[in-house]
Amino acid sequence: MSRIDTLIGAMTLAEKLGQLTMTASSYAVTGPVIAGDSTAAIKAGTIGNLLNMVGAAHVREMQRLAVEESRLGIPLLIGFDVVHGHRILFPVPLGEAALFDAETWALTARESAKEAAAEGLAMTFAPMLDVSRDPRWGRGVEGPGEDPWLGARMAEAKVRGFQGAGLAAADALAAVAKHYCAYGAVTAGRDYASADVSERTLREVYMPPFAAAVASGVPAVMPAFTDLAGIPMTAHRELLRGWLRGRWGFKGVIVSDYNAIAELMRHGIAADLAEAAAHALKAGVDIDMMSDAYRRGLPTALARKLVNMAEIDESVRRVLTLKEQLGLFDDPYRRGATPEPAEAFVHRRQLARAVGARAIVMLKNDKETLPLAASLRRLAVVGPLADAPAEMRGPWWGAADGEGQVSVASQVVHAPGVAIDSDDASGIEAALHLCATADAILLCVGEAATMSGEAASRAYLDLPGKQCRFAEAVFEHAHARAKPVIVVLFSGRPLVVPWLVEKADAVLAAWFLGSEAGNAIGDVLTGRVSPSGRTPVTWPRAAGQIPIFFGERNGGRPANPADRYTSKYLDVPNEPLFPFGHGLTYGRFALTNLRVTPLEVEDIDTMQISVDVRNEGARAAQETVFLFTHDKIASVARPLLELKGFAKIELQPGEAGTVTLSLRAAELRFLGIDLEPVFEPGEVEILVGPCADRLHLLTATVRLSWSRPC
Ligand code: NOJ
């Protein structure tokens, strides 16, 4: 008999339910309910998993209680939200997505895993893979942005990075793909609200990142809090057992979200905890995070015959298998055994700085205001986010303290002007006095870190508090004296600030860049680093354009300014303020000579797509080249642009090079009328360029034909 069979054979019901229970310690608070002291339950073997435990000594002590003082000595699985770093933070995931660089996505996950595993943790509730097309929803900051293909690439990279050489490695964390599925589609962008999307959108937009995570070997998945067309994801048998386990072959653990099983009662599909627990277990949810519904509800559910012991055993087996894969049975203390050397943190900070600089998206740079000329080095640094170290962490700060973060004005004279979100405008005068002493003004404005993330939806996406008034005063002062104003915009979403962009000379979208934010921003301002980030979300010019994304379909009446009866607004253009992929550099790139070979393909072929890129600017820079496709005539109307690839090229002034991307013709398949994949003959446009704006894309057309029968 295997170790797991023997254990299951020896376990009481209470011990089995303990393995299906995850309880929070109060070291970090990430939800509304906090569990009390769990030590007695751990010794009794009735709690098998913990979350929110921080610090190697605490983790080890809890593990010791489980391994050395419980009857069966089963080790604990201890997880935490290591989202973009543990103590040293990298940019928030949406900011990292702006790098369009899978190797770096994997690298930051690797470093985060090393740091967290060195404190004894074995699981991270990441990556968050929810495609988000509605910036009102605060949780877009945790994920890959608006595009499913991009989300899938990020999923692969993050799973690879967190898990390193393999789950059993002492520096590996089990990744959790969350929040399955369509959480980003919550009604009106309001967190936790219902989602209701078509079957096609579910499969084409929201599922691909999760399918990619499963294909990459993710060992755990977390269902979303939300319901999808009336079926809460925590109880969604078709999507959990049918799709995830059945069609994709996922063999790992499904861990509920925080209190989500108990919330099945609020959803209105369970009358009591026993029914809630039965719904979740039947759907395949193995671990109950923070509801205590399995421990309290499943015994009753068993008595009522809502579930049977075999179903409980099936979940226990999956949890124990994951613990075994993590090497916890062989050596429960392998993680957290050796503290990391000091150099590891130094190295990690350097990485955080380099990645931070590359996550910055330069939205605007009129008259080459940036990099700052030596003559403009007398800078007035103003705004509530100029000196706000704790804010630089963004909404998921892991175990990072507020003080250890570098913000823009950490070492320079500055004036906040106003607070991030208050009615007090009394500091504006002092800030304007500081502006009067300078040649140029660095205006650091935006959201507080906690204005995005969980439970942080916003209906107005302008600057909060009195920041608009403050910024207007700064612009008035600066414009009257012909001083440039450089805006550094901090946010966890694309803010709707066309007026700010219009008035500024340069704008840097700085998201929340993590521990080295200030240094990273300094590197870009001074030109030590040439900006290369590209926005992974479309930036609206008006909140009324939301949801907004580049992958729209044409419709029967596409916008035509000369025809009233076409798809447009009366009061605002359809076009976003900035398209997906937008981001300026200190170079100036020209893309020419798009070649696609072959131009006639069957489904087994691979195309090589090349474009020449020349840096016509005066500074070295990195260009990002995007590859889109458009199936013009198909049995189902296809999006106007579908992302299929990206590549980067670094060029000196005057230098030219060629970017080549491969595209398998099979990737031009889509879900046909019956939602099964089809490869249809006909013409497909191949579009290559610097962003998702057709005006900037070079186009070629390939002809698809059926594959010859062998
Ligand atoms: C609730 C969040 O939705 C989820 O993303 C997170 O992992 C858990 N809380 C645990 O903190």
XYZ file of C-alpha atoms and ligand atoms in Angstrom:
721
model
C 0.000 0.000 0.000
C 1.189 3.481 -0.733
C 1.840 5.921 2.065
C -1.286 7.814 1.095
C -3.503 4.710 1.050
C -2.220 3.727 4.463
C -2.904 7.172 5.844
C -6.407 7.374 4.404
C -7.105 3.927 5.845
C -5.995 5.111 9.278
C -7.757 8.475 9.342
C -10.875 9.323 11.293
C -13.527 11.472 9.634
C -12.367 14.472 11.691
C -8.788 13.980 10.486
C -9.925 13.667 6.893
C -11.907 16.868 7.152
C -8.871 18.495 8.717
C -6.923 17.777 5.537
C -9.690 19.509 3.599
C -9.548 22.617 5.763
C -7.373 25.694 5.420
C -7.385 28.257 8.183
C -5.851 31.718 8.377
C -3.461 32.773 11.034
C -3.682 36.395 11.953
C -0.161 37.279 10.789
C -1.571 38.767 7.624
C -5.181 39.662 7.014
C -6.584 39.069 3.554
C -10.257 38.548 4.215
C -13.127 39.487 6.505
C -12.939 36.505 8.886
C -9.905 35.649 10.970
C -9.475 32.309 12.618
C -8.357 32.140 16.194
C -5.508 30.104 17.586
C -5.236 26.882 15.597
C -2.542 25.152 17.593
C -4.861 22.736 19.413
C -6.577 21.765 16.169
C -3.243 21.216 14.444
C -2.174 18.885 17.243
C -5.511 17.095 17.041
C -4.974 16.648 13.298
C -8.167 18.534 12.490
C -6.521 21.375 10.596
C -4.258 20.337 7.782
C -3.553 23.583 5.963
C -2.820 27.169 6.883
C -2.725 30.487 5.116
C -1.313 33.883 5.954
C 1.509 32.665 8.130
C 4.601 34.839 7.935
C 8.073 34.257 9.318
C 10.231 31.130 9.240
C 10.112 30.537 12.991
C 6.310 30.654 13.197
C 5.941 28.445 10.171
C 8.381 25.911 11.548
C 6.667 25.810 14.907
C 3.268 25.155 13.326
C 4.799 22.487 11.121
C 6.414 20.899 14.144
C 3.077 20.686 15.937
C 1.568 18.893 12.959
C 4.425 16.555 12.267
C 5.582 15.794 15.777
C 2.503 16.205 17.925
C -0.433 15.062 15.840
C -1.477 11.414 15.783
C -0.632 10.753 12.142
C 2.092 13.357 11.756
C 0.785 14.663 8.443
C 2.623 17.867 7.512
C 0.774 21.138 6.993
C 0.422 22.804 3.635
C 1.071 26.485 4.266
C 0.138 29.064 1.664
C 0.229 32.810 1.292
C -0.521 35.398 -1.381
C 2.970 35.760 -2.791
C 1.675 37.672 -5.760
C 4.557 39.847 -6.935
C 7.139 39.254 -4.285
C 7.268 38.339 -0.626
C 9.430 40.872 1.181
C 11.080 42.469 -1.842
C 8.345 43.437 -4.236
C 8.412 43.513 -8.014
C 5.892 45.568 -9.995
C 2.232 44.598 -9.628
C 1.292 41.927 -12.187
C -0.486 44.368 -14.510
C 2.687 46.457 -14.541
C 4.808 43.381 -15.115
C 2.579 42.386 -17.997
C 3.707 45.647 -19.617
C 7.164 44.115 -20.041
C 5.936 41.633 -22.629
C 8.794 39.395 -21.607
C 8.038 35.832 -20.535
C 11.553 35.168 -19.243
C 11.325 38.057 -16.826
C 7.830 37.051 -15.712
C 9.253 33.649 -14.843
C 12.325 35.149 -13.192
C 10.413 37.392 -10.788
C 8.188 34.453 -9.850
C 11.320 32.379 -9.258
C 12.815 35.003 -6.962
C 9.520 35.450 -5.107
C 9.278 31.702 -4.604
C 12.824 31.466 -3.288
C 12.189 34.222 -0.785
C 8.864 32.824 0.420
C 10.028 29.197 0.493
C 12.991 30.263 2.592
C 10.393 31.249 5.193
C 8.783 27.835 5.085
C 5.888 28.572 2.741
C 4.947 25.923 0.198
C 2.093 27.448 -1.766
C 1.287 30.791 -3.320
C -2.177 31.917 -4.289
C -0.894 33.127 -7.632
C -0.828 33.620 -10.557
C -4.065 35.498 -10.931
C -5.147 34.875 -14.505
C -8.376 36.804 -14.841
C -8.646 38.628 -18.126
C -9.985 42.078 -17.339
C -11.560 44.504 -19.769
C -13.255 46.726 -17.256
C -10.967 49.079 -15.347
C -13.676 49.810 -12.827
C -12.887 46.372 -11.415
C -9.976 46.810 -9.049
C -8.608 43.312 -9.435
C -7.333 43.869 -12.940
C -4.138 45.013 -11.213
C -3.411 41.440 -10.112
C -3.518 39.930 -13.552
C -2.314 39.952 -17.123
C -4.605 42.613 -18.601
C -7.205 42.350 -21.319
C -5.944 39.670 -23.635
C -6.409 35.892 -23.299
C -3.364 34.976 -25.382
C -1.182 37.230 -23.256
C -2.789 35.769 -20.126
C -1.908 32.272 -21.308
C 1.733 33.219 -21.845
C 1.885 34.812 -18.419
C 0.287 31.728 -16.897
C 2.978 29.477 -18.352
C 5.790 31.753 -17.257
C 4.524 32.259 -13.725
C 3.827 28.583 -13.089
C 7.305 27.765 -14.378
C 8.862 30.444 -12.207
C 7.060 29.651 -8.967
C 7.695 25.940 -9.300
C 11.328 26.104 -10.398
C 13.080 22.747 -10.690
C 9.962 20.908 -9.525
C 7.477 20.964 -6.683
C 9.701 18.987 -4.348
C 12.552 21.486 -4.544
C 13.203 23.348 -1.315
C 12.818 26.657 -3.119
C 9.633 25.805 -5.046
C 6.119 26.978 -4.309
C 2.997 25.263 -5.560
C 1.253 27.801 -7.785
C -2.504 28.315 -7.641
C -4.196 29.458 -10.834
C -6.954 31.801 -9.790
C -9.805 32.800 -9.983
C -11.411 30.296 -12.266
C -13.367 31.603 -14.212
C -14.702 34.836 -15.760
C -14.208 36.785 -12.521
C -13.078 39.732 -14.641
C -16.548 39.910 -16.148
C -18.305 40.964 -12.928
C -21.330 43.134 -13.618
C -20.411 46.803 -13.987
C -16.915 46.091 -12.713
C -18.213 45.696 -9.162
C -16.173 43.202 -7.211
C -17.914 39.972 -6.210
C -20.934 40.733 -8.429
C -22.412 38.165 -10.819
C -20.777 37.392 -14.121
C -22.790 36.356 -17.132
C -20.886 35.849 -20.353
C -21.627 33.847 -23.463
C -20.283 30.336 -23.795
C -18.068 31.615 -26.618
C -16.609 34.458 -24.579
C -16.055 32.119 -21.678
C -14.092 29.717 -23.847
C -12.303 32.225 -26.042
C -11.516 34.929 -23.520
C -11.663 33.742 -19.941
C -10.596 30.097 -20.123
C -7.352 30.111 -22.152
C -5.042 31.363 -19.374
C -6.340 28.608 -17.073
C -5.995 25.943 -19.741
C -2.413 27.132 -20.242
C -1.709 26.975 -16.511
C -2.999 23.401 -16.384
C -0.929 22.445 -19.406
C 2.095 23.933 -17.598
C 1.557 21.694 -14.596
C -0.126 24.013 -12.113
C -0.976 21.803 -9.109
C -3.836 23.888 -7.726
C -6.706 26.048 -8.920
C -8.943 28.443 -7.001
C -12.512 29.018 -8.176
C -13.758 32.598 -8.288
C -16.051 34.020 -5.609
C -18.572 34.870 -8.275
C -21.420 33.058 -9.914
C -21.471 32.524 -13.629
C -24.982 32.845 -14.987
C -26.389 31.822 -11.638
C -24.023 28.999 -10.764
C -21.418 29.988 -8.170
C -17.990 28.930 -9.386
C -17.334 27.207 -6.035
C -20.152 24.813 -6.900
C -19.767 24.729 -10.676
C -19.625 21.040 -11.510
C -19.512 21.558 -15.248
C -16.590 23.974 -15.143
C -14.668 22.314 -12.319
C -15.269 18.625 -12.840
C -16.314 18.793 -16.476
C -13.820 21.213 -17.998
C -10.972 21.565 -15.576
C -10.638 17.972 -14.454
C -12.373 16.274 -17.353
C -11.400 18.029 -20.565
C -8.112 19.536 -19.459
C -7.033 16.586 -17.331
C -6.292 18.619 -14.198
C -5.342 16.210 -11.425
C -4.421 18.695 -8.720
C -6.144 20.362 -5.818
C -9.002 22.822 -6.021
C -8.803 25.234 -3.113
C -11.814 27.442 -2.458
C -11.474 31.175 -2.100
C -11.729 32.778 1.328
C -15.052 31.789 2.939
C -16.465 31.031 -0.505
C -18.078 27.729 0.467
C -20.105 29.309 3.264
C -21.035 32.098 0.856
C -22.925 29.547 -1.243
C -25.701 30.193 1.272
C -25.675 33.897 0.425
C -25.607 33.066 -3.255
C -28.887 31.369 -2.574
C -28.070 27.807 -3.625
C -27.603 26.277 -0.180
C -29.925 26.441 2.810
C -27.281 25.582 5.381
C -23.602 24.777 5.801
C -24.151 21.078 5.091
C -25.707 21.844 1.720
C -23.017 24.408 0.950
C -20.284 21.908 1.786
C -21.948 19.212 -0.283
C -22.261 21.504 -3.314
C -18.575 22.385 -3.181
C -17.350 18.840 -2.608
C -19.542 17.486 -5.390
C -18.121 20.101 -7.721
C -14.624 18.911 -6.848
C -13.451 21.572 -4.380
C -10.895 19.839 -2.159
C -9.815 22.491 0.321
C -12.182 24.742 2.181
C -10.444 28.045 2.831
C -11.844 29.818 5.855
C -15.491 28.721 5.771
C -15.103 25.828 8.172
C -17.936 24.393 6.121
C -16.286 21.043 5.513
C -15.518 20.410 9.160
C -18.891 21.636 10.363
C -21.062 20.794 7.376
C -19.807 17.563 5.846
C -20.664 15.279 8.803
C -24.290 16.393 8.474
C -24.076 16.154 4.690
C -22.856 12.571 5.106
C -25.710 11.753 7.448
C -28.182 13.243 4.988
C -26.523 11.285 2.193
C -25.746 14.462 0.251
C -22.172 13.201 -0.099
C -20.458 9.888 0.515
C -17.164 8.888 2.072
C -15.627 8.008 -1.274
C -16.019 11.623 -2.369
C -14.361 12.836 0.807
C -11.552 10.326 0.377
C -11.034 11.441 -3.213
C -10.376 15.000 -2.045
C -8.205 13.884 0.869
C -6.143 11.851 -1.574
C -5.584 14.861 -3.781
C -4.481 17.018 -0.853
C -2.106 14.353 0.455
C -0.752 13.792 -3.045
C 0.081 17.470 -3.344
C 1.827 17.375 0.031
C 3.776 14.375 -1.167
C 4.690 16.098 -4.441
C 5.909 19.076 -2.437
C 8.235 16.757 -0.554
C 6.553 17.588 2.722
C 6.311 13.989 3.914
C 9.960 13.299 3.219
C 11.211 16.449 4.879
C 8.551 18.815 6.213
C 11.216 21.355 7.177
C 12.974 21.497 3.817
C 11.498 24.904 3.207
C 12.650 27.435 5.734
C 15.617 25.320 6.837
C 18.292 27.761 5.700
C 17.885 31.520 5.744
C 18.847 33.174 2.505
C 22.196 34.966 2.365
C 22.110 38.762 2.455
C 23.314 38.899 -1.164
C 20.087 37.258 -2.276
C 18.192 40.336 -1.143
C 20.670 42.699 -2.750
C 20.353 40.826 -6.013
C 16.568 40.799 -5.728
C 16.439 44.541 -5.170
C 18.578 45.081 -8.262
C 16.189 42.903 -10.207
C 13.191 44.768 -8.789
C 14.750 48.033 -9.951
C 15.500 46.769 -13.443
C 12.090 45.181 -13.870
C 10.423 48.254 -12.393
C 12.052 50.521 -14.960
C 10.953 48.225 -17.775
C 7.362 48.117 -16.497
C 6.972 51.866 -16.869
C 4.901 52.831 -19.874
C 5.764 56.223 -21.320
C 2.354 57.338 -22.507
C 3.422 60.738 -23.799
C 6.683 62.588 -24.367
C 6.117 65.813 -26.257
C 9.132 67.609 -27.650
C 11.380 64.989 -26.100
C 10.809 66.350 -22.618
C 12.285 63.092 -21.341
C 14.930 62.076 -20.578
C 15.439 65.177 -18.498
C 17.995 67.490 -20.031
C 20.810 68.547 -17.723
C 19.474 72.107 -17.923
C 16.204 70.967 -16.351
C 17.663 69.140 -13.431
C 16.273 71.663 -10.935
C 13.127 69.678 -10.425
C 10.190 70.394 -8.168
C 8.840 67.058 -7.039
C 5.225 67.497 -6.018
C 2.080 65.481 -5.483
C 0.762 63.074 -2.879
C 2.583 60.099 -4.385
C 5.988 61.768 -4.482
C 6.949 60.455 -1.085
C 4.706 57.496 -0.392
C 6.872 54.420 0.168
C 4.075 52.184 1.432
C 1.933 52.970 -1.615
C 4.651 51.739 -3.957
C 3.848 48.218 -2.822
C 0.477 48.132 -4.556
C -2.485 46.238 -3.163
C -0.825 42.834 -2.512
C 2.261 43.456 -0.477
C 2.943 40.001 0.854
C 5.199 40.365 3.860
C 6.798 43.637 2.718
C 6.753 46.413 5.277
C 5.744 49.946 4.380
C 9.047 51.638 5.103
C 11.425 49.477 3.123
C 10.192 50.757 -0.222
C 11.869 53.441 -2.288
C 9.556 56.162 -3.522
C 10.311 58.999 -5.929
C 11.144 61.689 -3.434
C 12.794 59.514 -0.834
C 15.824 61.781 -0.785
C 14.766 65.059 -2.346
C 12.800 68.090 -1.234
C 9.217 67.707 -2.237
C 5.715 68.902 -1.440
C 2.606 66.721 -1.503
C 0.193 69.564 -2.314
C -2.782 67.428 -1.344
C -3.322 63.989 0.120
C -4.240 61.131 -2.204
C -7.884 61.190 -1.246
C -9.059 64.031 0.971
C -10.906 67.320 0.710
C -8.078 69.340 2.172
C -6.522 71.632 -0.416
C -4.508 73.721 2.038
C -1.135 72.319 0.914
C -1.446 73.538 -2.669
C 0.136 76.930 -2.041
C 3.280 75.425 -0.491
C 3.654 73.053 -3.424
C 3.331 75.929 -5.877
C 6.075 77.787 -4.000
C 8.313 74.792 -4.516
C 7.387 74.753 -8.205
C 8.434 78.409 -8.421
C 12.016 77.451 -7.536
C 12.354 74.867 -10.296
C 12.936 74.544 -14.041
C 10.655 71.562 -14.423
C 7.953 69.920 -12.362
C 7.543 66.266 -11.581
C 3.917 65.752 -10.653
C 3.343 62.447 -8.852
C -0.348 61.702 -8.741
C -2.729 58.769 -8.898
C -4.474 56.244 -6.738
C -3.629 54.844 -3.352
C -2.439 51.248 -3.468
C -5.650 50.037 -1.842
C -7.844 51.698 -4.469
C -7.227 48.710 -6.688
C -7.072 45.032 -5.807
C -9.755 43.085 -4.023
C -12.907 44.942 -2.941
C -11.627 48.068 -4.702
C -13.951 48.828 -7.580
C -14.298 52.457 -8.613
C -16.992 54.172 -10.647
C -15.067 57.391 -11.248
C -11.708 56.681 -12.749
C -10.255 60.168 -12.507
C -7.718 61.241 -9.894
C -9.257 60.908 -6.428
C -9.652 63.623 -3.769
C -8.435 67.093 -4.596
C -5.719 65.901 -6.946
C -7.454 67.239 -10.073
C -7.622 70.683 -8.553
C -4.019 70.453 -7.475
C -2.825 69.282 -10.869
C -4.770 72.091 -12.587
C -3.046 74.613 -10.312
C 0.362 73.123 -11.150
C -0.351 73.232 -14.885
C -1.537 76.824 -14.661
C 1.619 77.808 -12.822
C 3.878 75.879 -15.199
C 2.240 76.911 -18.450
C 2.414 80.585 -17.509
C 6.182 80.186 -17.073
C 6.792 77.700 -19.911
C 8.025 75.044 -17.521
C 7.583 71.427 -18.505
C 5.410 69.211 -16.331
C 6.171 65.517 -16.223
C 3.397 63.439 -14.729
C 4.183 60.186 -12.978
C 0.863 58.403 -12.747
C 0.462 55.666 -10.141
C -2.471 53.331 -10.494
C -3.619 49.755 -10.530
C -5.726 50.325 -13.620
C -5.813 52.658 -16.603
C -7.138 55.871 -15.108
C -9.451 57.973 -17.255
C -7.467 61.201 -17.311
C -7.460 62.617 -20.851
C -7.261 66.166 -19.473
C -4.131 65.331 -17.491
C -2.439 63.710 -20.469
C -3.399 66.654 -22.662
C -1.860 69.221 -20.322
C 1.277 67.340 -19.379
C 4.442 67.425 -21.446
C 5.279 63.849 -20.583
C 3.399 61.101 -18.790
C 4.777 57.921 -17.286
C 2.350 55.214 -16.238
C 4.137 53.844 -13.188
C 1.509 51.393 -11.883
C 2.861 50.291 -8.489
C 6.406 49.274 -9.156
C 7.295 47.660 -5.848
C 10.281 47.975 -3.564
C 12.509 49.892 -5.969
C 9.822 52.074 -7.537
C 11.546 55.407 -6.949
C 14.879 54.255 -8.329
C 13.226 52.653 -11.338
C 11.384 55.872 -12.114
C 14.598 57.844 -11.633
C 16.364 55.571 -14.117
C 13.794 56.333 -16.784
C 13.587 60.075 -16.045
C 17.325 60.517 -16.333
C 17.711 58.261 -19.368
C 19.810 55.636 -17.601
C 17.087 53.288 -18.829
C 15.208 53.835 -22.047
C 11.515 53.104 -21.390
C 10.170 50.018 -23.078
C 6.913 49.090 -21.301
C 3.730 48.688 -23.344
C 0.259 48.924 -21.915
C -1.381 45.494 -21.545
C -4.778 47.189 -21.349
C -6.563 49.660 -23.592
C -6.749 53.118 -21.968
C -10.210 54.634 -22.259
C -10.718 58.346 -22.859
C -14.092 58.237 -21.093
C -15.500 55.882 -18.491
C -18.540 55.462 -20.742
C -16.379 53.526 -23.225
C -15.918 50.724 -20.694
C -15.679 47.788 -21.300
C -13.031 48.592 -23.849
C -10.590 46.209 -25.524
C -8.950 45.737 -28.891
C -10.435 42.328 -29.660
C -13.868 43.612 -30.661
C -15.839 42.286 -33.581
C -16.789 44.530 -36.460
C -20.569 44.291 -36.188
C -22.831 45.009 -39.137
C -22.582 48.761 -38.806
C -18.999 49.611 -37.929
C -18.349 53.234 -37.003
C -18.520 55.691 -39.861
C -18.488 59.377 -38.991
C -20.479 60.174 -42.127
C -23.291 57.810 -41.236
C -25.368 58.346 -38.142
C -26.643 54.788 -38.074
C -23.334 53.207 -37.256
C -21.779 51.980 -34.038
C -20.405 54.988 -32.218
C -20.999 57.546 -29.491
C -22.462 60.983 -30.068
C -20.190 62.555 -27.529
C -16.859 60.764 -27.632
C -14.835 58.965 -30.312
C -14.747 55.165 -30.272
C -10.976 55.194 -30.198
C -9.289 54.797 -26.829
C -6.914 57.382 -25.461
C -4.141 54.818 -25.892
C -4.446 51.474 -27.630
C -3.269 48.187 -26.164
C 0.461 47.946 -26.739
C 1.045 51.702 -26.727
C 4.252 52.856 -25.099
C 6.874 55.324 -26.275
C 10.612 54.869 -26.096
C 13.584 57.204 -26.296
C 14.157 55.921 -29.815
C 11.926 56.395 -32.861
C 11.168 53.273 -34.797
C 10.108 52.672 -38.355
C 8.734 49.260 -39.305
C 8.842 48.271 -42.961
C 8.904 45.354 -45.314
C 6.550 42.809 -43.788
C 7.182 39.348 -45.214
C 5.202 36.204 -44.564
C 6.342 32.816 -45.832
C 4.655 30.795 -47.039
C 1.645 32.831 -48.106
C -0.431 29.725 -48.690
C -0.722 27.446 -45.675
C -2.344 24.272 -44.521
C -3.076 23.602 -40.882
C 0.174 21.696 -40.385
C 2.375 24.523 -41.665
C 4.292 27.165 -39.798
C 4.685 30.706 -41.097
C 7.734 32.882 -40.630
C 6.746 36.503 -40.295
C 9.486 39.111 -40.582
C 9.590 42.855 -40.409
C 12.478 45.288 -40.653
C 12.865 47.732 -37.802
C 15.019 50.866 -37.885
C 15.738 53.163 -34.974
C 15.501 56.609 -36.528
C 15.827 58.332 -33.189
C 18.890 59.672 -31.454
C 18.978 57.201 -28.563
C 19.300 53.484 -28.116
C 15.973 51.880 -27.339
C 13.972 48.706 -27.418
C 11.015 48.271 -29.742
C 8.219 45.782 -29.132
C 6.638 44.276 -32.208
C 3.177 42.724 -31.946
C 1.711 40.100 -34.212
C -2.047 40.075 -34.726
C -4.297 38.166 -37.067
C -7.745 38.796 -38.461
C -9.874 36.170 -40.110
C -11.860 38.307 -42.541
C -14.596 35.911 -43.604
C -15.382 32.950 -41.388
C -18.393 30.972 -40.297
C -18.385 33.010 -37.083
C -17.540 36.740 -37.025
C -14.009 36.998 -35.659
C -12.417 39.791 -33.615
C -10.844 42.603 -35.623
C -7.486 41.785 -34.083
C -6.299 38.661 -32.284
C -2.927 38.732 -30.551
C -0.684 35.844 -31.596
C 2.803 36.937 -30.713
C 5.275 39.626 -29.716
C 9.009 40.134 -29.939
C 11.531 42.732 -28.888
C 14.513 44.272 -30.582
C 17.137 46.577 -29.110
C 18.634 49.068 -31.556
C 21.223 51.808 -31.395
C 20.505 55.151 -33.113
C 20.470 54.610 -36.868
C 20.675 50.856 -36.487
C 18.320 48.507 -38.291
C 17.437 44.898 -37.675
C 14.858 42.287 -38.464
C 12.303 40.750 -36.166
C 11.032 37.306 -37.061
C 8.087 35.585 -35.445
C 6.816 32.079 -36.066
C 3.144 31.345 -36.288
C 1.738 27.872 -36.614
C -1.186 27.846 -38.996
C -2.997 25.666 -36.469
C -3.150 28.744 -34.239
C -5.554 30.237 -36.754
C -8.169 27.723 -35.712
C -11.131 29.138 -33.865
C -14.295 27.867 -32.241
C -16.838 27.303 -34.977
C -20.595 27.612 -34.825
C -20.848 24.544 -32.608
C -17.985 25.835 -30.409
C -15.610 23.124 -31.546
C -12.231 24.161 -33.044
C -12.255 24.563 -36.828
C -9.645 25.463 -39.414
C -11.463 27.125 -42.263
C -10.027 27.825 -45.701
C -9.938 31.444 -46.788
C -7.928 34.582 -46.241
C -6.441 35.707 -42.967
C -4.743 39.055 -42.413
C -1.394 39.054 -40.655
C -0.863 42.395 -38.965
C 2.406 43.479 -37.424
C 3.259 46.680 -35.624
C 3.890 48.577 -32.402
C 0.375 48.473 -30.882
C -3.201 47.376 -31.469
C -4.062 50.342 -33.672
C -4.694 49.339 -37.268
C -3.319 52.665 -38.485
C 0.105 51.598 -37.258
C 0.051 48.001 -38.448
C 1.594 46.529 -41.563
C -0.660 43.977 -43.188
C -0.164 40.903 -45.338
C -2.723 38.308 -46.317
C -2.252 34.563 -46.182
C -4.467 31.991 -47.784
C -5.501 28.976 -45.732
C -6.391 25.698 -47.317
C -7.327 22.320 -45.910
C -4.619 19.948 -44.978
C -3.967 17.218 -47.569
C -5.105 13.842 -46.312
C -2.085 11.667 -45.516
C -9.372 36.325 -1.317
C -8.847 36.557 -2.703
O -9.905 36.584 -3.624
C -7.821 35.546 -3.154
O -7.269 36.001 -4.345
C -6.780 35.319 -2.096
O -5.845 34.375 -2.542
C -7.441 34.886 -0.808
N -8.357 35.917 -0.363
C -6.435 34.576 0.290
O -5.847 35.740 0.745
